[in-house]
């Protein structure tokens, strides 16, 4: 698919840490209904078969809302389930190899933390970058922090769109204004919310405001 | 598909009045690349075969960007090309009959000009409403005006999302703030623009700002 940078405005990243009575597909449905604009399925502890089955279920929900859907770390799962693309980190497969594997028509997102990683990822064919952790995060305890000054430098250095990630919630989201972002990626402030609909709608409003400034 | 109301933020309606060197599909590609969030194909003078062929071409572009795509006035074309839905006016097929024809999984949009038409369309199964002309329009010369006061009453009266249409451009779009709209539908300010990319990106920014207020 072709990526419009405003599709990255409010980028939801799944996390099964808060799965209670609801299924992940139900939580995702709420997030997309309330205004999330992009979806990444992130699974760290599922075996391949269970991951593929889940990816198929979640893709159905994303397709119902026509929301771009990418798989974290696993190009082969992305291809097998027909996702729109894949998102890889610096510890995963090299971006250039992922691009070669998935072809030109899939979306490739890459996590970076420095200007040089950003330029390299862009050169290797990334369609967008994820930069973080911009704030302290409970969902990725090993994540190094990226300062807002470096975030701004990265946005200025590349021509592809950039989303910030890591500990972003309704209280700190406005601090990201003026950095050159296309959007924000959110995990716990959506999927850990008591009311996913209300939390997502509020984050979307804040993200729209933040981008406008 | 399932409609998220923020998908209606900047609703592009095609018009071949300004087709010059570019094909309509190229113009649509630019509008979607620059941030239009919804697409309606409106054709008044094509025969059925040509309309269906064009609808297939335009649908491909909308699918590439995962943008909801509806056909103006012709449910049979919408079904034949696999569009996401159909948009009808008060002079077209009755909304209830269109809903019966297209089923529950397609989007139905209805043009209304009064609160009573709005309530009736909602009851008959409309997923969203188009209200206008809110300003003077060059593309639909026979369109009656709807006052901004009535627009606000309609938004308050229904629980489905509402977009304003008719003569909306970058100069008057901000006047629509505070009415309860989900978005704005634009024809000439996109497809009649010298630079569709720039015009659309600017309208999207203004629509985001207007909704945020």
Short mmCIF file of N, CA and C in Angstrom, two decimals, chain B residues 31-181:
data_model
loop_
_atom_site.label_atom_id
_atom_site.label_comp_id
_atom_site.label_asym_id
_atom_site.label_seq_id
_atom_site.Cartn_x
_atom_site.Cartn_y
_atom_site.Cartn_z
N UNK B 31 -4.59 13.72 -4.12
CA UNK B 31 -5.45 14.11 -3.00
C UNK B 31 -5.29 13.15 -1.82
N UNK B 32 -5.21 11.86 -2.11
CA UNK B 32 -5.10 10.89 -1.02
C UNK B 32 -3.70 10.90 -0.42
N UNK B 33 -2.70 11.11 -1.27
CA UNK B 33 -1.32 11.17 -0.77
C UNK B 33 -1.15 12.36 0.18
N UNK B 34 -1.89 13.44 -0.09
CA UNK B 34 -1.71 14.66 0.69
C UNK B 34 -2.61 14.75 1.92
N UNK B 35 -3.47 13.73 2.13
CA UNK B 35 -4.19 13.72 3.39
C UNK B 35 -5.71 13.74 3.35
N UNK B 36 -6.31 13.60 2.16
CA UNK B 36 -7.77 13.40 2.14
C UNK B 36 -8.06 12.06 2.82
N UNK B 37 -9.16 12.00 3.56
CA UNK B 37 -9.42 10.83 4.41
C UNK B 37 -10.59 9.98 3.92
N UNK B 38 -11.25 10.41 2.87
CA UNK B 38 -12.47 9.73 2.38
C UNK B 38 -12.63 10.15 0.94
N UNK B 39 -13.19 9.27 0.12
CA UNK B 39 -13.32 9.60 -1.31
C UNK B 39 -14.69 9.21 -1.84
N UNK B 40 -15.31 10.16 -2.51
CA UNK B 40 -16.56 9.87 -3.23
C UNK B 40 -16.34 10.12 -4.72
N UNK B 41 -16.69 9.12 -5.51
CA UNK B 41 -16.64 9.28 -6.97
C UNK B 41 -18.01 9.77 -7.44
N UNK B 42 -18.03 10.96 -7.99
CA UNK B 42 -19.28 11.54 -8.48
C UNK B 42 -19.18 11.75 -9.98
N UNK B 43 -20.07 11.07 -10.71
CA UNK B 43 -20.11 11.20 -12.18
C UNK B 43 -21.54 11.42 -12.58
N UNK B 44 -21.78 12.43 -13.36
CA UNK B 44 -23.16 12.71 -13.76
C UNK B 44 -23.43 12.41 -15.22
N UNK B 45 -22.37 12.33 -16.02
CA UNK B 45 -22.60 12.23 -17.46
C UNK B 45 -21.92 11.03 -18.14
N UNK B 46 -21.47 10.06 -17.34
CA UNK B 46 -20.85 8.88 -17.95
C UNK B 46 -21.91 7.80 -18.15
N UNK B 47 -21.80 7.05 -19.23
CA UNK B 47 -22.70 5.90 -19.33
C UNK B 47 -22.21 4.81 -18.38
N UNK B 48 -23.06 3.83 -18.17
CA UNK B 48 -22.83 2.86 -17.12
C UNK B 48 -21.50 2.11 -17.28
N UNK B 49 -21.23 1.75 -18.51
CA UNK B 49 -20.01 0.96 -18.77
C UNK B 49 -18.75 1.77 -18.46
N UNK B 50 -18.74 3.02 -18.92
CA UNK B 50 -17.59 3.90 -18.67
C UNK B 50 -17.47 4.21 -17.17
N UNK B 51 -18.60 4.39 -16.52
CA UNK B 51 -18.64 4.68 -15.08
C UNK B 51 -18.03 3.51 -14.31
N UNK B 52 -18.45 2.30 -14.68
CA UNK B 52 -17.98 1.11 -13.97
C UNK B 52 -16.48 0.92 -14.17
N UNK B 53 -16.02 1.19 -15.38
CA UNK B 53 -14.58 1.05 -15.64
C UNK B 53 -13.79 2.08 -14.82
N UNK B 54 -14.30 3.31 -14.81
CA UNK B 54 -13.62 4.34 -14.03
C UNK B 54 -13.66 4.02 -12.54
N UNK B 55 -14.81 3.55 -12.07
CA UNK B 55 -14.94 3.22 -10.64
C UNK B 55 -13.89 2.18 -10.24
N UNK B 56 -13.66 1.21 -11.11
CA UNK B 56 -12.65 0.18 -10.82
C UNK B 56 -11.25 0.79 -10.71
N UNK B 57 -10.96 1.73 -11.62
CA UNK B 57 -9.64 2.40 -11.58
C UNK B 57 -9.46 3.23 -10.31
N UNK B 58 -10.50 3.99 -9.98
CA UNK B 58 -10.41 4.87 -8.81
C UNK B 58 -10.36 4.05 -7.52
N UNK B 59 -11.11 2.94 -7.50
CA UNK B 59 -11.09 2.07 -6.32
C UNK B 59 -9.67 1.55 -6.06
N UNK B 60 -8.94 1.24 -7.13
CA UNK B 60 -7.56 0.76 -6.94
C UNK B 60 -6.72 1.80 -6.20
N UNK B 61 -6.89 3.05 -6.58
CA UNK B 61 -6.12 4.12 -5.92
C UNK B 61 -6.53 4.23 -4.45
N UNK B 62 -7.84 4.22 -4.20
CA UNK B 62 -8.33 4.33 -2.81
C UNK B 62 -7.82 3.16 -1.97
N UNK B 63 -7.82 1.97 -2.56
CA UNK B 63 -7.35 0.79 -1.84
C UNK B 63 -5.87 0.89 -1.51
N UNK B 64 -5.09 1.47 -2.42
CA UNK B 64 -3.66 1.60 -2.16
C UNK B 64 -3.38 2.42 -0.91
N UNK B 65 -4.25 3.42 -0.67
CA UNK B 65 -4.09 4.27 0.51
C UNK B 65 -4.99 3.83 1.67
N UNK B 66 -5.76 2.77 1.46
CA UNK B 66 -6.74 2.30 2.46
C UNK B 66 -7.70 3.42 2.86
N UNK B 67 -8.21 4.11 1.87
CA UNK B 67 -9.15 5.20 2.11
C UNK B 67 -10.57 4.73 1.75
N UNK B 68 -11.54 4.96 2.64
CA UNK B 68 -12.92 4.59 2.33
C UNK B 68 -13.37 5.23 1.02
N UNK B 69 -14.09 4.45 0.21
CA UNK B 69 -14.44 4.87 -1.16
C UNK B 69 -15.92 4.59 -1.41
N UNK B 70 -16.66 5.64 -1.71
CA UNK B 70 -18.09 5.45 -2.01
C UNK B 70 -18.42 6.05 -3.38
N UNK B 71 -19.53 5.55 -3.92
CA UNK B 71 -19.99 5.98 -5.24
C UNK B 71 -21.23 6.85 -5.06
N UNK B 72 -21.27 7.96 -5.78
CA UNK B 72 -22.43 8.84 -5.71
C UNK B 72 -23.59 8.25 -6.51
N UNK B 73 -24.75 8.15 -5.86
CA UNK B 73 -26.04 7.88 -6.54
C UNK B 73 -26.28 6.49 -7.08
N UNK B 74 -25.26 5.67 -7.28
CA UNK B 74 -25.46 4.42 -8.01
C UNK B 74 -25.06 3.18 -7.20
N UNK B 75 -25.98 2.65 -6.41
CA UNK B 75 -25.68 1.46 -5.61
C UNK B 75 -25.20 0.28 -6.45
N UNK B 76 -25.74 0.17 -7.65
CA UNK B 76 -25.38 -0.99 -8.48
C UNK B 76 -23.92 -0.89 -8.95
N UNK B 77 -23.46 0.34 -9.18
CA UNK B 77 -22.04 0.52 -9.55
C UNK B 77 -21.17 0.24 -8.32
N UNK B 78 -21.63 0.72 -7.16
CA UNK B 78 -20.87 0.50 -5.92
C UNK B 78 -20.70 -0.99 -5.66
N UNK B 79 -21.78 -1.75 -5.82
CA UNK B 79 -21.70 -3.19 -5.58
C UNK B 79 -20.82 -3.86 -6.64
N UNK B 80 -20.98 -3.45 -7.90
CA UNK B 80 -20.25 -4.11 -8.98
C UNK B 80 -18.74 -3.88 -8.87
N UNK B 81 -18.33 -2.71 -8.41
CA UNK B 81 -16.89 -2.44 -8.35
C UNK B 81 -16.30 -2.77 -6.98
N UNK B 82 -17.16 -3.16 -6.03
CA UNK B 82 -16.65 -3.51 -4.70
C UNK B 82 -16.29 -2.30 -3.86
N UNK B 83 -16.94 -1.17 -4.12
CA UNK B 83 -16.70 0.04 -3.31
C UNK B 83 -17.16 -0.21 -1.87
N UNK B 84 -16.74 0.69 -0.99
CA UNK B 84 -17.11 0.55 0.43
C UNK B 84 -18.55 0.99 0.69
N UNK B 85 -19.14 1.70 -0.26
CA UNK B 85 -20.50 2.14 -0.03
C UNK B 85 -20.99 3.10 -1.08
N UNK B 86 -22.07 3.77 -0.74
CA UNK B 86 -22.74 4.64 -1.70
C UNK B 86 -23.24 5.89 -0.99
N UNK B 87 -23.31 6.98 -1.73
CA UNK B 87 -23.85 8.23 -1.19
C UNK B 87 -25.03 8.66 -2.05
N UNK B 88 -26.17 8.91 -1.41
CA UNK B 88 -27.36 9.31 -2.17
C UNK B 88 -27.91 10.63 -1.66
N UNK B 89 -28.58 11.35 -2.56
CA UNK B 89 -29.23 12.61 -2.20
C UNK B 89 -30.71 12.41 -2.02
N UNK B 90 -31.42 13.49 -1.78
CA UNK B 90 -32.86 13.41 -1.58
C UNK B 90 -33.60 13.13 -2.90
N UNK B 91 -32.94 13.44 -4.02
CA UNK B 91 -33.58 13.19 -5.31
C UNK B 91 -33.26 11.80 -5.85
N UNK B 92 -32.41 11.08 -5.15
CA UNK B 92 -32.02 9.75 -5.62
C UNK B 92 -32.91 8.69 -4.96
N UNK B 93 -32.44 7.45 -4.99
CA UNK B 93 -33.18 6.35 -4.35
C UNK B 93 -33.39 6.64 -2.86
N UNK B 94 -34.49 6.21 -2.32
CA UNK B 94 -34.78 6.34 -0.89
C UNK B 94 -33.69 5.61 -0.08
N UNK B 95 -33.25 6.24 1.00
CA UNK B 95 -32.14 5.68 1.78
C UNK B 95 -32.43 4.25 2.28
N UNK B 96 -33.64 4.04 2.75
CA UNK B 96 -34.00 2.70 3.25
C UNK B 96 -33.89 1.63 2.18
N UNK B 97 -34.27 1.99 0.98
CA UNK B 97 -34.17 1.03 -0.12
C UNK B 97 -32.71 0.77 -0.50
N UNK B 98 -31.90 1.82 -0.42
CA UNK B 98 -30.47 1.64 -0.71
C UNK B 98 -29.85 0.72 0.34
N UNK B 99 -30.18 0.96 1.59
CA UNK B 99 -29.65 0.10 2.66
C UNK B 99 -30.02 -1.36 2.43
N UNK B 100 -31.27 -1.59 2.06
CA UNK B 100 -31.72 -2.96 1.81
C UNK B 100 -30.91 -3.59 0.68
N UNK B 101 -30.60 -2.77 -0.31
CA UNK B 101 -29.89 -3.27 -1.49
C UNK B 101 -28.42 -3.57 -1.20
N UNK B 102 -27.78 -2.70 -0.44
CA UNK B 102 -26.32 -2.85 -0.26
C UNK B 102 -25.96 -3.69 0.97
N UNK B 103 -26.92 -3.91 1.86
CA UNK B 103 -26.64 -4.72 3.05
C UNK B 103 -26.02 -3.91 4.17
N UNK B 104 -25.77 -4.58 5.29
CA UNK B 104 -25.33 -3.89 6.50
C UNK B 104 -23.84 -3.55 6.49
N UNK B 105 -23.07 -4.23 5.64
CA UNK B 105 -21.62 -4.03 5.71
C UNK B 105 -21.06 -2.95 4.79
N UNK B 106 -21.96 -2.27 4.09
CA UNK B 106 -21.51 -1.17 3.24
C UNK B 106 -21.87 0.16 3.91
N UNK B 107 -21.12 1.18 3.57
CA UNK B 107 -21.38 2.51 4.12
C UNK B 107 -22.46 3.20 3.29
N UNK B 108 -23.40 3.81 4.00
CA UNK B 108 -24.44 4.58 3.34
C UNK B 108 -24.38 6.03 3.82
N UNK B 109 -24.15 6.93 2.89
CA UNK B 109 -24.19 8.36 3.19
C UNK B 109 -25.38 8.99 2.52
N UNK B 110 -25.99 9.96 3.19
CA UNK B 110 -27.19 10.60 2.65
C UNK B 110 -27.06 12.12 2.76
N UNK B 111 -27.39 12.82 1.68
CA UNK B 111 -27.41 14.29 1.71
C UNK B 111 -28.74 14.77 2.26
N UNK B 112 -28.68 15.69 3.22
CA UNK B 112 -29.91 16.25 3.81
C UNK B 112 -29.73 17.75 3.97
N UNK B 113 -30.87 18.43 4.11
CA UNK B 113 -30.82 19.89 4.29
C UNK B 113 -31.62 20.38 5.48
N UNK B 114 -32.35 19.48 6.13
CA UNK B 114 -33.16 19.88 7.27
C UNK B 114 -33.03 18.84 8.38
N UNK B 115 -33.43 19.24 9.59
CA UNK B 115 -33.40 18.32 10.72
C UNK B 115 -34.31 17.12 10.46
N UNK B 116 -35.49 17.36 9.86
CA UNK B 116 -36.40 16.22 9.66
C UNK B 116 -35.84 15.24 8.62
N UNK B 117 -35.22 15.77 7.57
CA UNK B 117 -34.56 14.86 6.60
C UNK B 117 -33.42 14.09 7.28
N UNK B 118 -32.72 14.77 8.17
CA UNK B 118 -31.58 14.13 8.87
C UNK B 118 -32.06 12.98 9.74
N UNK B 119 -33.12 13.22 10.52
CA UNK B 119 -33.64 12.19 11.41
C UNK B 119 -34.19 11.01 10.61
N UNK B 120 -34.82 11.32 9.48
CA UNK B 120 -35.37 10.25 8.64
C UNK B 120 -34.23 9.39 8.05
N UNK B 121 -33.19 10.06 7.56
CA UNK B 121 -32.07 9.32 6.97
C UNK B 121 -31.38 8.45 8.02
N UNK B 122 -31.22 8.99 9.22
CA UNK B 122 -30.60 8.20 10.30
C UNK B 122 -31.43 6.95 10.58
N UNK B 123 -32.74 7.14 10.65
CA UNK B 123 -33.67 6.03 10.92
C UNK B 123 -33.62 4.99 9.81
N UNK B 124 -33.41 5.44 8.59
CA UNK B 124 -33.38 4.53 7.44
C UNK B 124 -32.02 3.85 7.26
N UNK B 125 -31.10 4.13 8.17
CA UNK B 125 -29.85 3.38 8.13
C UNK B 125 -28.63 4.10 7.60
N UNK B 126 -28.70 5.43 7.49
CA UNK B 126 -27.50 6.16 7.03
C UNK B 126 -26.39 6.03 8.06
N UNK B 127 -25.15 5.90 7.57
CA UNK B 127 -23.98 5.86 8.46
C UNK B 127 -23.43 7.26 8.72
N UNK B 128 -23.66 8.15 7.78
CA UNK B 128 -23.24 9.55 7.96
C UNK B 128 -24.13 10.42 7.09
N UNK B 129 -24.10 11.71 7.36
CA UNK B 129 -24.89 12.66 6.57
C UNK B 129 -23.99 13.71 5.93
N UNK B 130 -24.37 14.14 4.74
CA UNK B 130 -23.75 15.30 4.10
C UNK B 130 -24.76 16.44 4.14
N UNK B 131 -24.34 17.60 4.61
CA UNK B 131 -25.26 18.73 4.75
C UNK B 131 -24.72 19.93 3.97
N UNK B 132 -25.57 20.50 3.11
CA UNK B 132 -25.14 21.67 2.36
C UNK B 132 -26.16 22.04 1.31
N UNK B 133 -25.87 23.05 0.53
CA UNK B 133 -24.59 23.74 0.44
C UNK B 133 -24.45 24.76 1.57
N UNK B 134 -23.33 24.66 2.30
CA UNK B 134 -23.12 25.61 3.39
C UNK B 134 -22.60 26.96 2.88
N UNK B 135 -21.93 26.93 1.72
CA UNK B 135 -21.50 28.18 1.09
C UNK B 135 -21.91 28.12 -0.38
N UNK B 136 -21.75 29.22 -1.08
CA UNK B 136 -22.08 29.22 -2.51
C UNK B 136 -21.11 28.31 -3.26
N UNK B 137 -21.65 27.55 -4.19
CA UNK B 137 -20.83 26.57 -4.87
C UNK B 137 -20.89 26.74 -6.38
N UNK B 138 -19.75 26.53 -7.01
CA UNK B 138 -19.70 26.61 -8.46
C UNK B 138 -19.95 25.26 -9.11
N UNK B 139 -19.89 24.16 -8.30
CA UNK B 139 -19.97 22.83 -8.90
C UNK B 139 -21.37 22.25 -8.88
N UNK B 140 -22.25 22.87 -8.13
CA UNK B 140 -23.63 22.37 -8.08
C UNK B 140 -24.51 23.61 -7.99
N UNK B 141 -24.75 24.18 -9.16
CA UNK B 141 -25.37 25.51 -9.22
C UNK B 141 -26.80 25.52 -8.69
N UNK B 142 -27.45 24.34 -8.72
CA UNK B 142 -28.84 24.28 -8.28
C UNK B 142 -28.96 24.00 -6.78
N UNK B 143 -27.82 23.94 -6.08
CA UNK B 143 -27.86 23.57 -4.66
C UNK B 143 -28.45 24.70 -3.82
N UNK B 144 -29.43 24.37 -2.98
CA UNK B 144 -29.95 25.35 -2.03
C UNK B 144 -28.96 25.52 -0.90
N UNK B 145 -28.94 26.69 -0.34
CA UNK B 145 -28.06 26.95 0.80
C UNK B 145 -28.67 26.40 2.10
N UNK B 146 -27.80 25.94 2.99
CA UNK B 146 -28.21 25.57 4.34
C UNK B 146 -27.47 26.51 5.29
N UNK B 147 -28.18 27.15 6.19
CA UNK B 147 -27.53 28.11 7.09
C UNK B 147 -26.66 27.37 8.11
N UNK B 148 -25.68 28.06 8.65
CA UNK B 148 -24.81 27.42 9.65
C UNK B 148 -25.60 27.10 10.92
N UNK B 149 -26.68 27.85 11.18
CA UNK B 149 -27.52 27.56 12.35
C UNK B 149 -28.24 26.22 12.16
N UNK B 150 -28.77 26.00 10.95
CA UNK B 150 -29.45 24.72 10.68
C UNK B 150 -28.42 23.58 10.68
N UNK B 151 -27.25 23.84 10.14
CA UNK B 151 -26.17 22.83 10.16
C UNK B 151 -25.91 22.37 11.60
N UNK B 152 -25.80 23.33 12.50
CA UNK B 152 -25.54 23.01 13.91
C UNK B 152 -26.72 22.23 14.52
N UNK B 153 -27.92 22.60 14.19
CA UNK B 153 -29.09 21.87 14.68
C UNK B 153 -29.09 20.42 14.20
N UNK B 154 -28.73 20.23 12.94
CA UNK B 154 -28.71 18.87 12.38
C UNK B 154 -27.67 18.03 13.13
N UNK B 155 -26.48 18.60 13.33
CA UNK B 155 -25.42 17.85 14.04
C UNK B 155 -25.88 17.46 15.44
N UNK B 156 -26.61 18.34 16.09
CA UNK B 156 -27.07 18.07 17.46
C UNK B 156 -28.21 17.05 17.47
N UNK B 157 -28.97 16.98 16.37
CA UNK B 157 -30.18 16.15 16.35
C UNK B 157 -29.91 14.67 16.12
N UNK B 158 -28.79 14.36 15.46
CA UNK B 158 -28.51 12.96 15.09
C UNK B 158 -27.30 12.43 15.85
N UNK B 159 -27.20 11.11 15.92
CA UNK B 159 -26.02 10.55 16.59
C UNK B 159 -24.98 10.04 15.59
N UNK B 160 -25.32 10.06 14.31
CA UNK B 160 -24.33 9.68 13.29
C UNK B 160 -23.51 10.92 12.89
N UNK B 161 -22.28 10.71 12.36
CA UNK B 161 -21.44 11.85 12.03
C UNK B 161 -21.96 12.64 10.82
N UNK B 162 -21.61 13.91 10.80
CA UNK B 162 -22.08 14.82 9.76
C UNK B 162 -20.89 15.52 9.11
N UNK B 163 -20.92 15.61 7.77
CA UNK B 163 -19.95 16.45 7.06
C UNK B 163 -20.69 17.57 6.35
N UNK B 164 -20.07 18.73 6.32
CA UNK B 164 -20.63 19.86 5.57
C UNK B 164 -20.08 19.80 4.16
N UNK B 165 -20.87 20.30 3.21
CA UNK B 165 -20.43 20.33 1.82
C UNK B 165 -20.96 21.59 1.15
N UNK B 166 -20.30 22.00 0.08
CA UNK B 166 -20.80 23.11 -0.73
C UNK B 166 -19.96 24.35 -0.61
N UNK B 167 -19.10 24.59 -1.58
CA UNK B 167 -18.35 25.84 -1.62
C UNK B 167 -17.29 25.98 -0.54
N UNK B 168 -16.91 24.86 0.12
CA UNK B 168 -15.92 24.96 1.20
C UNK B 168 -14.52 25.07 0.61
N UNK B 169 -13.78 26.06 1.06
CA UNK B 169 -12.39 26.21 0.64
C UNK B 169 -11.56 26.67 1.84
N UNK B 170 -10.29 26.94 1.60
CA UNK B 170 -9.41 27.25 2.73
C UNK B 170 -9.80 28.56 3.42
N UNK B 171 -10.46 29.45 2.70
CA UNK B 171 -10.81 30.74 3.32
C UNK B 171 -12.02 30.64 4.25
N UNK B 172 -13.00 29.80 3.89
CA UNK B 172 -14.21 29.75 4.72
C UNK B 172 -14.29 28.53 5.64
N UNK B 173 -13.42 27.55 5.45
CA UNK B 173 -13.46 26.34 6.28
C UNK B 173 -13.46 26.63 7.79
N UNK B 174 -12.61 27.57 8.25
CA UNK B 174 -12.58 27.82 9.70
C UNK B 174 -13.91 28.31 10.28
N UNK B 175 -14.78 28.89 9.43
CA UNK B 175 -16.10 29.35 9.91
C UNK B 175 -16.98 28.19 10.37
N UNK B 176 -16.61 26.97 10.01
CA UNK B 176 -17.43 25.80 10.34
C UNK B 176 -17.12 25.23 11.73
N UNK B 177 -16.16 25.82 12.43
CA UNK B 177 -15.81 25.33 13.79
C UNK B 177 -16.99 25.47 14.72
N UNK B 178 -17.09 24.53 15.67
CA UNK B 178 -18.09 24.65 16.72
C UNK B 178 -19.49 24.23 16.33
N UNK B 179 -19.65 23.66 15.15
CA UNK B 179 -20.99 23.24 14.71
C UNK B 179 -21.27 21.77 15.03
N UNK B 180 -20.24 21.03 15.42
CA UNK B 180 -20.43 19.60 15.72
C UNK B 180 -20.11 18.68 14.56
N UNK B 181 -19.40 19.20 13.56
CA UNK B 181 -19.07 18.40 12.37
C UNK B 181 -18.00 17.34 12.63
#
